[in-house]
């Protein structure tokens, strides 16, 4: 049976969670979620701000 010290586990966890591929993946997922939320939002402030970009880039009808 092996025992792990808490610092060893924390270092391994930090190494995995802070690695570049993980950072890039999280950044892209967060960016995609924000863009999707703004473009397809029915909240008036977000909808009006992104209105012309929504029609010109996606060809999505909203009316």
C-alpha atoms as a PDB file:
ATOM      1  CA  UNK A   1       0.000   0.000   0.000  1.00  0.00           C
ATOM      2  CA  UNK A   2       1.395   3.368  -0.963  1.00  0.00           C
ATOM      3  CA  UNK A   3       0.734   6.587   0.818  1.00  0.00           C
ATOM      4  CA  UNK A   4       0.705   9.948  -0.870  1.00  0.00           C
ATOM      5  CA  UNK A   5       1.721  13.091   0.879  1.00  0.00           C
ATOM      6  CA  UNK A   6      -0.727  15.954   0.538  1.00  0.00           C
ATOM      7  CA  UNK A   7       1.904  18.202  -1.063  1.00  0.00           C
ATOM      8  CA  UNK A   8       2.673  15.580  -3.687  1.00  0.00           C
ATOM      9  CA  UNK A   9      -1.010  15.264  -4.592  1.00  0.00           C
ATOM     10  CA  UNK A  10      -1.418  19.046  -4.691  1.00  0.00           C
ATOM     11  CA  UNK A  11       1.595  19.440  -6.967  1.00  0.00           C
ATOM     12  CA  UNK A  12       0.312  16.800  -9.369  1.00  0.00           C
ATOM     13  CA  UNK A  13      -3.152  18.366  -9.373  1.00  0.00           C
ATOM     14  CA  UNK A  14      -1.749  21.842  -9.983  1.00  0.00           C
ATOM     15  CA  UNK A  15       0.445  20.482 -12.777  1.00  0.00           C
ATOM     16  CA  UNK A  16      -2.548  18.963 -14.550  1.00  0.00           C
ATOM     17  CA  UNK A  17      -5.042  21.761 -14.024  1.00  0.00           C
ATOM     18  CA  UNK A  18      -2.617  24.537 -14.919  1.00  0.00           C
ATOM     19  CA  UNK A  19      -1.109  22.852 -17.973  1.00  0.00           C
ATOM     20  CA  UNK A  20      -1.340  24.755 -21.261  1.00  0.00           C
ATOM     21  CA  UNK A  21      -3.735  22.312 -22.995  1.00  0.00           C
ATOM     22  CA  UNK A  22      -6.130  22.506 -20.052  1.00  0.00           C
ATOM     23  CA  UNK A  23      -5.913  26.302 -19.953  1.00  0.00           C
ATOM     24  CA  UNK A  24      -6.535  26.584 -23.698  1.00  0.00           C
ATOM     25  CA  UNK A  25      -9.464  24.177 -23.525  1.00  0.00           C
ATOM     26  CA  UNK A  26     -11.069  26.013 -20.617  1.00  0.00           C
ATOM     27  CA  UNK A  27     -10.525  29.377 -22.323  1.00  0.00           C
ATOM     28  CA  UNK A  28     -12.111  28.184 -25.564  1.00  0.00           C
ATOM     29  CA  UNK A  29     -15.077  26.630 -23.766  1.00  0.00           C
ATOM     30  CA  UNK A  30     -15.683  29.781 -21.739  1.00  0.00           C
ATOM     31  CA  UNK A  31     -15.323  32.013 -24.814  1.00  0.00           C
ATOM     32  CA  UNK A  32     -17.706  29.836 -26.822  1.00  0.00           C
ATOM     33  CA  UNK A  33     -20.245  29.870 -24.010  1.00  0.00           C
ATOM     34  CA  UNK A  34     -20.122  33.665 -23.710  1.00  0.00           C
ATOM     35  CA  UNK A  35     -20.432  34.202 -27.477  1.00  0.00           C
ATOM     36  CA  UNK A  36     -23.274  31.677 -27.789  1.00  0.00           C
ATOM     37  CA  UNK A  37     -25.101  33.229 -24.832  1.00  0.00           C
ATOM     38  CA  UNK A  38     -24.853  36.753 -26.240  1.00  0.00           C
ATOM     39  CA  UNK A  39     -25.781  35.824 -29.806  1.00  0.00           C
ATOM     40  CA  UNK A  40     -28.802  33.724 -28.863  1.00  0.00           C
ATOM     41  CA  UNK A  41     -29.945  35.689 -25.848  1.00  0.00           C
ATOM     42  CA  UNK A  42     -33.478  36.978 -25.553  1.00  0.00           C
ATOM     43  CA  UNK A  43     -32.425  39.405 -22.818  1.00  0.00           C
ATOM     44  CA  UNK A  44     -33.097  42.816 -24.423  1.00  0.00           C
ATOM     45  CA  UNK A  45     -29.784  44.499 -23.547  1.00  0.00           C
ATOM     46  CA  UNK A  46     -27.669  41.623 -24.883  1.00  0.00           C
ATOM     47  CA  UNK A  47     -29.958  41.058 -27.872  1.00  0.00           C
ATOM     48  CA  UNK A  48     -29.926  44.684 -28.975  1.00  0.00           C
ATOM     49  CA  UNK A  49     -26.159  44.991 -28.603  1.00  0.00           C
ATOM     50  CA  UNK A  50     -25.445  41.887 -30.685  1.00  0.00           C
ATOM     51  CA  UNK A  51     -28.363  42.366 -33.079  1.00  0.00           C
ATOM     52  CA  UNK A  52     -26.552  43.364 -36.260  1.00  0.00           C
ATOM     53  CA  UNK A  53     -23.643  40.973 -35.654  1.00  0.00           C
ATOM     54  CA  UNK A  54     -26.147  38.177 -35.236  1.00  0.00           C
ATOM     55  CA  UNK A  55     -27.826  38.899 -38.557  1.00  0.00           C
ATOM     56  CA  UNK A  56     -24.672  39.598 -40.556  1.00  0.00           C
ATOM     57  CA  UNK A  57     -22.509  36.715 -39.363  1.00  0.00           C
ATOM     58  CA  UNK A  58     -25.003  33.955 -38.748  1.00  0.00           C
ATOM     59  CA  UNK A  59     -27.909  34.843 -40.989  1.00  0.00           C
ATOM     60  CA  UNK A  60     -30.222  34.100 -38.078  1.00  0.00           C
ATOM     61  CA  UNK A  61     -33.653  35.616 -38.175  1.00  0.00           C
ATOM     62  CA  UNK A  62     -34.910  36.752 -34.796  1.00  0.00           C
ATOM     63  CA  UNK A  63     -38.169  38.468 -35.672  1.00  0.00           C
END
